[in-house]
Each structure stands twice: as C-alpha cells, then as structure tokens.
Amino acid sequence: MTGRAEELLRAALALPRTDRADVAAELLASLDESGDTDRQAVEAAWAREIERRARRVLAGESSAEDWGAVRARLSDR
C-alpha cells in the first residue's frame, strides 16, 4: 500500500461508523466492473421472482406465516 493510501485509510478509520460504512460501500462499488447492464438484469430477475411468488400466493399454492409468530419462534431459539 502506498503512503497516500495508508494516510487515506487512517483518515477513513477515524470517521464515525456510518461514514465508514458509506466510504466502504462506495469503494466496493468502484471495484464493480459489471456496470448498469448487470444491475438492470438483476433487478429484472428479482421483479420476475416477486411476480412469480405473488401469483403463487394469490392462486393459493403457497401459504404465508404471520410475522409475529415467526419473530416469536425465532426469539425462543
């Protein structure tokens, strides 16, 4: 790591947690070479999946569980 990079790292580590998280997210995003095309494909795939799941629920092919019951069961563990 260069001296400049180490200096930036020390400065970033001195930031509050939320600012560090924002910086980390931006740095990670800058490494993503896939660009908007892949992002759009992912969003489209999720939209199709949400639609598929909604159709199953509306057709009675899938059942749901009350969030309160799930939360209580998980907290009992």
Coordinates of N, CA and C in Angstrom, one line a residue:
M1 N 0.9 -1.2 0.0 CA 0.0 0.0 0.0 C 0.9 1.2 0.0
T2 N 0.6 2.2 -0.8 CA 1.3 3.4 -0.9 C 1.2 4.3 0.4
G3 N 2.0 5.2 0.6 CA 1.9 6.1 1.7 C 0.6 6.9 1.7
R4 N 0.2 7.3 0.5 CA -1.0 8.1 0.3 C -2.2 7.2 0.7
A5 N -2.2 6.0 0.3 CA -3.3 5.0 0.6 C -3.4 4.8 2.1
E6 N -2.2 4.6 2.8 CA -2.2 4.4 4.2 C -2.8 5.7 4.9
E7 N -2.4 6.8 4.4 CA -2.9 8.1 5.0 C -4.4 8.2 4.9
L8 N -4.9 7.8 3.7 CA -6.4 7.8 3.5 C -7.1 6.8 4.4
L9 N -6.4 5.6 4.5 CA -7.0 4.6 5.4 C -7.1 5.1 6.8
R10 N -6.1 5.7 7.3 CA -6.1 6.2 8.7 C -7.2 7.2 8.9
A11 N -7.3 8.1 7.9 CA -8.3 9.1 8.0 C -9.7 8.5 7.9
A12 N -9.9 7.5 7.1 CA -11.2 6.9 6.9 C -11.6 6.1 8.2
L13 N -10.6 5.5 8.8 CA -10.9 4.7 10.1 C -11.2 5.6 11.2
A14 N -10.8 6.9 11.1 CA -11.2 7.8 12.2 C -12.6 8.4 12.1
L15 N -13.3 8.1 11.0 CA -14.6 8.6 10.8 C -15.6 7.8 11.6
P16 N -16.8 8.4 11.9 CA -17.8 7.7 12.6 C -18.3 6.4 11.8
R17 N -18.8 5.5 12.5 CA -19.2 4.2 11.9 C -20.0 4.4 10.6
T18 N -21.1 5.2 10.6 CA -21.9 5.3 9.4 C -21.2 5.9 8.2
D19 N -20.3 6.9 8.5 CA -19.5 7.4 7.4 C -18.5 6.4 6.9
R20 N -17.9 5.6 7.8 CA -17.0 4.5 7.3 C -17.8 3.5 6.4
A21 N -19.0 3.2 6.8 CA -19.8 2.3 6.0 C -20.1 2.9 4.6
D22 N -20.4 4.2 4.6 CA -20.6 4.8 3.3 C -19.4 4.8 2.4
V23 N -18.2 5.1 3.0 CA -17.0 5.1 2.3 C -16.7 3.7 1.7
A24 N -16.9 2.7 2.6 CA -16.6 1.3 2.2 C -17.5 0.9 1.1
A25 N -18.8 1.3 1.1 CA -19.8 0.9 0.1 C -19.3 1.5 -1.2
E26 N -18.9 2.8 -1.2 CA -18.5 3.5 -2.4 C -17.2 2.9 -3.0
L27 N -16.3 2.5 -2.1 CA -15.1 1.9 -2.6 C -15.4 0.5 -3.3
L28 N -16.2 -0.3 -2.6 CA -16.6 -1.6 -3.2 C -17.3 -1.4 -4.5
A29 N -18.2 -0.4 -4.6 CA -19.0 -0.2 -5.8 C -18.0 0.2 -6.9
S30 N -16.9 0.9 -6.6 CA -16.0 1.4 -7.6 C -15.2 0.2 -8.2
L31 N -15.2 -0.9 -7.5 CA -14.5 -2.1 -8.0 C -15.4 -3.0 -8.9
D32 N -16.7 -2.7 -8.8 CA -17.6 -3.5 -9.6 C -17.5 -3.1 -11.1
E33 N -17.1 -3.9 -11.9 CA -16.9 -3.6 -13.3 C -18.1 -4.0 -14.2
S34 N -19.1 -4.6 -13.5 CA -20.3 -5.1 -14.3 C -21.2 -3.9 -14.8
G35 N -21.2 -2.8 -14.1 CA -21.9 -1.7 -14.6 C -23.4 -1.8 -14.5
D36 N -24.1 -0.9 -15.1 CA -25.6 -0.8 -15.0 C -26.3 -2.0 -15.7
T37 N -25.7 -2.5 -16.8 CA -26.3 -3.6 -17.5 C -26.6 -4.8 -16.6
D38 N -25.6 -5.2 -15.8 CA -25.9 -6.3 -14.9 C -26.9 -5.9 -13.8
R39 N -26.8 -4.7 -13.3 CA -27.7 -4.3 -12.3 C -29.1 -4.3 -12.8
Q40 N -29.3 -3.9 -14.0 CA -30.7 -3.9 -14.6 C -31.1 -5.4 -14.8
A41 N -30.2 -6.3 -15.2 CA -30.6 -7.7 -15.3 C -31.0 -8.3 -14.0
V42 N -30.3 -7.9 -12.9 CA -30.6 -8.4 -11.6 C -31.9 -7.9 -11.1
E43 N -32.2 -6.6 -11.3 CA -33.4 -6.0 -10.9 C -34.6 -6.7 -11.7
A44 N -34.4 -6.9 -13.0 CA -35.4 -7.6 -13.8 C -35.7 -9.0 -13.3
A45 N -34.6 -9.7 -12.9 CA -34.8 -11.1 -12.4 C -35.5 -11.1 -11.1
W46 N -35.2 -10.1 -10.2 CA -36.0 -10.0 -8.9 C -37.4 -9.7 -9.2
A47 N -37.7 -8.8 -10.1 CA -39.1 -8.4 -10.4 C -39.8 -9.7 -10.9
R48 N -39.2 -10.5 -11.7 CA -39.9 -11.7 -12.2 C -40.1 -12.7 -11.0
E49 N -39.2 -12.8 -10.1 CA -39.3 -13.7 -9.0 C -40.4 -13.2 -8.0
I50 N -40.5 -11.9 -7.8 CA -41.5 -11.4 -6.9 C -42.9 -11.6 -7.6
E51 N -43.0 -11.4 -8.9 CA -44.2 -11.7 -9.6 C -44.6 -13.2 -9.5
R52 N -43.7 -14.1 -9.7 CA -43.9 -15.5 -9.6 C -44.4 -15.9 -8.2
R53 N -43.8 -15.3 -7.1 CA -44.2 -15.6 -5.8 C -45.6 -15.1 -5.5
A54 N -45.9 -13.9 -6.0 CA -47.2 -13.2 -5.7 C -48.3 -14.1 -6.4
R55 N -48.0 -14.5 -7.6 CA -49.0 -15.4 -8.3 C -49.3 -16.6 -7.5
R56 N -48.3 -17.3 -7.0 CA -48.5 -18.5 -6.2 C -49.3 -18.2 -5.0
V57 N -49.1 -17.1 -4.3 CA -49.8 -16.8 -3.1 C -51.3 -16.5 -3.5
L58 N -51.5 -15.7 -4.5 CA -52.9 -15.4 -5.0 C -53.6 -16.6 -5.5
A59 N -52.9 -17.6 -6.0 CA -53.5 -18.8 -6.5 C -53.7 -19.9 -5.4
G60 N -53.3 -19.5 -4.2 CA -53.4 -20.5 -3.1 C -52.4 -21.6 -3.1
E61 N -51.4 -21.5 -3.9 CA -50.4 -22.6 -4.0 C -49.3 -22.4 -3.0
S62 N -49.3 -21.3 -2.3 CA -48.2 -21.0 -1.3 C -48.9 -20.4 -0.1
S63 N -48.4 -20.8 1.1 CA -49.0 -20.2 2.3 C -48.0 -19.3 3.0
A64 N -48.6 -18.4 3.8 CA -47.7 -17.4 4.5 C -47.9 -17.7 6.0
E65 N -46.9 -17.2 6.7 CA -47.0 -17.3 8.1 C -46.9 -15.9 8.7
D66 N -47.7 -15.7 9.8 CA -47.7 -14.4 10.4 C -46.4 -14.0 10.9
W67 N -45.9 -12.7 10.6 CA -44.6 -12.3 11.1 C -44.5 -12.3 12.6
G68 N -45.5 -12.0 13.3 CA -45.4 -12.1 14.8 C -45.1 -13.5 15.3
A69 N -45.7 -14.5 14.6 CA -45.4 -15.9 15.0 C -44.0 -16.3 14.7
V70 N -43.5 -15.8 13.5 CA -42.1 -16.2 13.1 C -41.2 -15.5 14.1
R71 N -41.4 -14.2 14.4 CA -40.5 -13.5 15.3 C -40.5 -14.1 16.6
A72 N -41.6 -14.5 17.1 CA -41.7 -15.2 18.5 C -40.9 -16.5 18.4
R73 N -41.1 -17.3 17.4 CA -40.4 -18.6 17.3 C -38.9 -18.4 17.2
L74 N -38.5 -17.4 16.5 CA -37.0 -17.1 16.4 C -36.4 -16.6 17.7
S75 N -37.2 -15.8 18.4 CA -36.7 -15.3 19.7 C -36.6 -16.4 20.8
D76 N -37.5 -17.4 20.6 CA -37.4 -18.5 21.6 C -36.2 -19.4 21.4
R77 N -35.5 -19.3 20.3 CA -34.4 -20.1 20.0 C -33.2 -19.7 20.7

